[in-house]
Amino acid sequence: MAKDKVSMELRPNPKSGRYRLISGNWKMNLNHLEAIQTVQKLFFLLKPQDYSYSEISIHPPFTDLRPIQLLIDSDKMRFTLGAQNCHFEPSGAFTGEISAPMLAKLNVSYVIVGHSERRAYFAESDEVVRAKVEAVFRSQMTPIICVGESYQERQDGLTSDRLHSQVDSAVSFLSPELASRCVVAYEPIWAIGKGAAADPKDAQEGASIIRSIFEELWGNSVSSKVRIQYGGSVNPSNAKEFMDLPDIDGLLVGGAALDPDAFARIIQA
Ligand code: PEP
């Protein structure tokens, strides 16, 4: 049975004025039956006030989107539906692909674009990421643009260069209005799925570099609105440290989002 609709509105962070966003990226895990159970369990673990600090987006595999959309709607759950990827063309002969308009039709609001696993295993270039950002906005959704340096790039002192080239390529063509609506996930590749998250100091440094790129491109009126997530081995014990950082507005959570207990504790942190 659905919980009573909560009157508590989502509140912005009083320090930054930005709305926080915590996103669960399930990757290629959970079939549609497991997905329904997982979302139901998360729903029952969360208390009404848990929804007022952060928007919560869930990014299941494509085959789970329709059942999760129906579940969210029918039980009036305050989760936002997200996807993990899309093709940059709206339709056509691209066997096996899913387009942005198809996702929008399922009430998807956020689409992860340029995740490091897609860049590494599916050869997604900065140009492809840029085309996907455009496609997501064209369908009135919001991209969560993943950027981050490899371990070697960090060792070589190339973190800032890498972030500049990835962010610049993904967003520089946008109008100021669309640029300010972007969500960027700072995901140092060496911290993803490793169980060892970045040091909060490094996460803040990466996020502040990303914000400064928006500032260089459009000035403070845009850079102060862009939301930046941290992603990479977030768990219930380290989530609060990241959420307290001045340039971090949310989290992109992989492994821990598959476990409703852990994900609920991250949201509550
Ligand atoms: C991710 O896949 O975006 C991610 C951050 O994974 P994990 O939390 O498992 O490191």
mmCIF file with all atom_site columns, N, CA and C and ligand atoms in Angstrom, residues 25 27 115 117 146 187 191-195 231-234 252-256, ligand 1:
data_model
loop_
_atom_site.group_PDB
_atom_site.id
_atom_site.type_symbol
_atom_site.label_atom_id
_atom_site.label_alt_id
_atom_site.label_comp_id
_atom_site.label_asym_id
_atom_site.label_entity_id
_atom_site.label_seq_id
_atom_site.pdbx_PDB_ins_code
_atom_site.Cartn_x
_atom_site.Cartn_y
_atom_site.Cartn_z
_atom_site.occupancy
_atom_site.B_iso_or_equiv
_atom_site.pdbx_formal_charge
_atom_site.auth_seq_id
_atom_site.auth_comp_id
_atom_site.auth_asym_id
_atom_site.auth_atom_id
_atom_site.pdbx_PDB_model_num
ATOM   1  N N  . ASN A 1 25  ? 23.011 3.974  -9.576  1.00 0.00 ? 25  ASN A N  1
ATOM   2  C CA . ASN A 1 25  ? 23.304 3.389  -10.890 1.00 0.00 ? 25  ASN A CA 1
ATOM   3  C C  . ASN A 1 25  ? 23.440 1.880  -10.712 1.00 0.00 ? 25  ASN A C  1
ATOM   4  N N  . LYS A 1 27  ? 23.773 -0.384 -12.951 1.00 0.00 ? 27  LYS A N  1
ATOM   5  C CA . LYS A 1 27  ? 24.564 -1.046 -14.007 1.00 0.00 ? 27  LYS A CA 1
ATOM   6  C C  . LYS A 1 27  ? 23.772 -2.246 -14.559 1.00 0.00 ? 27  LYS A C  1
ATOM   7  N N  . HIS A 1 115 ? 29.498 7.474  -18.777 1.00 0.00 ? 115 HIS A N  1
ATOM   8  C CA . HIS A 1 115 ? 30.063 6.733  -17.636 1.00 0.00 ? 115 HIS A CA 1
ATOM   9  C C  . HIS A 1 115 ? 31.395 6.114  -18.064 1.00 0.00 ? 115 HIS A C  1
ATOM   10 N N  . GLU A 1 117 ? 32.660 3.333  -17.599 1.00 0.00 ? 117 GLU A N  1
ATOM   11 C CA . GLU A 1 117 ? 32.579 1.973  -18.152 1.00 0.00 ? 117 GLU A CA 1
ATOM   12 C C  . GLU A 1 117 ? 32.153 2.009  -19.618 1.00 0.00 ? 117 GLU A C  1
ATOM   13 N N  . CYS A 1 146 ? 29.251 12.059 -16.734 1.00 0.00 ? 146 CYS A N  1
ATOM   14 C CA . CYS A 1 146 ? 30.324 11.495 -15.899 1.00 0.00 ? 146 CYS A CA 1
ATOM   15 C C  . CYS A 1 146 ? 31.689 11.869 -16.464 1.00 0.00 ? 146 CYS A C  1
ATOM   16 N N  . GLU A 1 187 ? 33.727 11.351 -11.144 1.00 0.00 ? 187 GLU A N  1
ATOM   17 C CA . GLU A 1 187 ? 33.971 9.953  -10.804 1.00 0.00 ? 187 GLU A CA 1
ATOM   18 C C  . GLU A 1 187 ? 35.413 9.592  -11.164 1.00 0.00 ? 187 GLU A C  1
ATOM   19 N N  . ALA A 1 191 ? 38.546 5.112  -8.357  1.00 0.00 ? 191 ALA A N  1
ATOM   20 C CA . ALA A 1 191 ? 37.742 4.917  -7.137  1.00 0.00 ? 191 ALA A CA 1
ATOM   21 C C  . ALA A 1 191 ? 36.442 4.169  -7.414  1.00 0.00 ? 191 ALA A C  1
ATOM   22 N N  . ILE A 1 192 ? 36.168 3.854  -8.696  1.00 0.00 ? 192 ILE A N  1
ATOM   23 C CA . ILE A 1 192 ? 34.887 3.230  -9.023  1.00 0.00 ? 192 ILE A CA 1
ATOM   24 C C  . ILE A 1 192 ? 34.956 1.721  -8.799  1.00 0.00 ? 192 ILE A C  1
ATOM   25 N N  . GLY A 1 193 ? 34.019 1.226  -8.002  1.00 0.00 ? 193 GLY A N  1
ATOM   26 C CA . GLY A 1 193 ? 33.885 -0.220 -7.790  1.00 0.00 ? 193 GLY A CA 1
ATOM   27 C C  . GLY A 1 193 ? 35.083 -0.850 -7.106  1.00 0.00 ? 193 GLY A C  1
ATOM   28 N N  . LYS A 1 194 ? 35.896 -0.048 -6.441  1.00 0.00 ? 194 LYS A N  1
ATOM   29 C CA . LYS A 1 194 ? 37.121 -0.583 -5.836  1.00 0.00 ? 194 LYS A CA 1
ATOM   30 C C  . LYS A 1 194 ? 36.977 -0.776 -4.324  1.00 0.00 ? 194 LYS A C  1
ATOM   31 N N  . GLY A 1 195 ? 35.900 -0.220 -3.759  1.00 0.00 ? 195 GLY A N  1
ATOM   32 C CA . GLY A 1 195 ? 35.737 -0.290 -2.306  1.00 0.00 ? 195 GLY A CA 1
ATOM   33 C C  . GLY A 1 195 ? 36.555 0.775  -1.596  1.00 0.00 ? 195 GLY A C  1
ATOM   34 N N  . GLY A 1 231 ? 31.124 10.370 -7.291  1.00 0.00 ? 231 GLY A N  1
ATOM   35 C CA . GLY A 1 231 ? 30.868 8.935  -7.443  1.00 0.00 ? 231 GLY A CA 1
ATOM   36 C C  . GLY A 1 231 ? 32.155 8.150  -7.363  1.00 0.00 ? 231 GLY A C  1
ATOM   37 N N  . GLY A 1 232 ? 32.091 6.994  -6.717  1.00 0.00 ? 232 GLY A N  1
ATOM   38 C CA . GLY A 1 232 ? 33.268 6.118  -6.582  1.00 0.00 ? 232 GLY A CA 1
ATOM   39 C C  . GLY A 1 232 ? 33.308 5.534  -5.190  1.00 0.00 ? 232 GLY A C  1
ATOM   40 N N  . SER A 1 233 ? 32.777 4.287  -5.063  1.00 0.00 ? 233 SER A N  1
ATOM   41 C CA . SER A 1 233 ? 32.819 3.549  -3.792  1.00 0.00 ? 233 SER A CA 1
ATOM   42 C C  . SER A 1 233 ? 32.162 4.296  -2.634  1.00 0.00 ? 233 SER A C  1
ATOM   43 N N  . VAL A 1 234 ? 31.047 4.976  -2.932  1.00 0.00 ? 234 VAL A N  1
ATOM   44 C CA . VAL A 1 234 ? 30.282 5.604  -1.848  1.00 0.00 ? 234 VAL A CA 1
ATOM   45 C C  . VAL A 1 234 ? 29.593 4.508  -1.048  1.00 0.00 ? 234 VAL A C  1
ATOM   46 N N  . LEU A 1 252 ? 26.671 9.802  -6.932  1.00 0.00 ? 252 LEU A N  1
ATOM   47 C CA . LEU A 1 252 ? 26.315 8.773  -7.908  1.00 0.00 ? 252 LEU A CA 1
ATOM   48 C C  . LEU A 1 252 ? 26.839 7.463  -7.317  1.00 0.00 ? 252 LEU A C  1
ATOM   49 N N  . VAL A 1 253 ? 25.898 6.581  -6.993  1.00 0.00 ? 253 VAL A N  1
ATOM   50 C CA . VAL A 1 253 ? 26.229 5.391  -6.220  1.00 0.00 ? 253 VAL A CA 1
ATOM   51 C C  . VAL A 1 253 ? 26.046 4.151  -7.094  1.00 0.00 ? 253 VAL A C  1
ATOM   52 N N  . GLY A 1 254 ? 27.063 3.323  -7.181  1.00 0.00 ? 254 GLY A N  1
ATOM   53 C CA . GLY A 1 254 ? 26.974 2.088  -7.969  1.00 0.00 ? 254 GLY A CA 1
ATOM   54 C C  . GLY A 1 254 ? 26.613 0.915  -7.081  1.00 0.00 ? 254 GLY A C  1
ATOM   55 N N  . GLY A 1 255 ? 27.617 0.133  -6.691  1.00 0.00 ? 255 GLY A N  1
ATOM   56 C CA . GLY A 1 255 ? 27.408 -1.113 -5.945  1.00 0.00 ? 255 GLY A CA 1
ATOM   57 C C  . GLY A 1 255 ? 26.460 -0.981 -4.770  1.00 0.00 ? 255 GLY A C  1
ATOM   58 N N  . ALA A 1 256 ? 26.626 0.058  -3.958  1.00 0.00 ? 256 ALA A N  1
ATOM   59 C CA . ALA A 1 256 ? 25.818 0.177  -2.736  1.00 0.00 ? 256 ALA A CA 1
ATOM   60 C C  . ALA A 1 256 ? 24.347 0.468  -3.041  1.00 0.00 ? 256 ALA A C  1
HETATM 61 C C1 . PEP B 2 .   ? 29.443 4.087  -10.618 1.00 0.00 ? 1   PEP B C1 1
HETATM 62 O O1 . PEP B 2 .   ? 29.280 3.079  -11.265 1.00 0.00 ? 1   PEP B O1 1
HETATM 63 O O2 . PEP B 2 .   ? 29.109 5.172  -11.084 1.00 0.00 ? 1   PEP B O2 1
HETATM 64 C C2 . PEP B 2 .   ? 30.015 3.976  -9.283  1.00 0.00 ? 1   PEP B C2 1
HETATM 65 C C3 . PEP B 2 .   ? 30.316 5.070  -8.645  1.00 0.00 ? 1   PEP B C3 1
HETATM 66 O O3 . PEP B 2 .   ? 30.199 2.711  -8.783  1.00 0.00 ? 1   PEP B O3 1
HETATM 67 P P1 . PEP B 2 .   ? 30.613 2.315  -7.282  1.00 0.00 ? 1   PEP B P1 1
HETATM 68 O O4 . PEP B 2 .   ? 29.758 3.137  -6.346  1.00 0.00 ? 1   PEP B O4 1
HETATM 69 O O5 . PEP B 2 .   ? 30.324 0.860  -7.167  1.00 0.00 ? 1   PEP B O5 1
HETATM 70 O O6 . PEP B 2 .   ? 32.060 2.656  -7.124  1.00 0.00 ? 1   PEP B O6 1
#
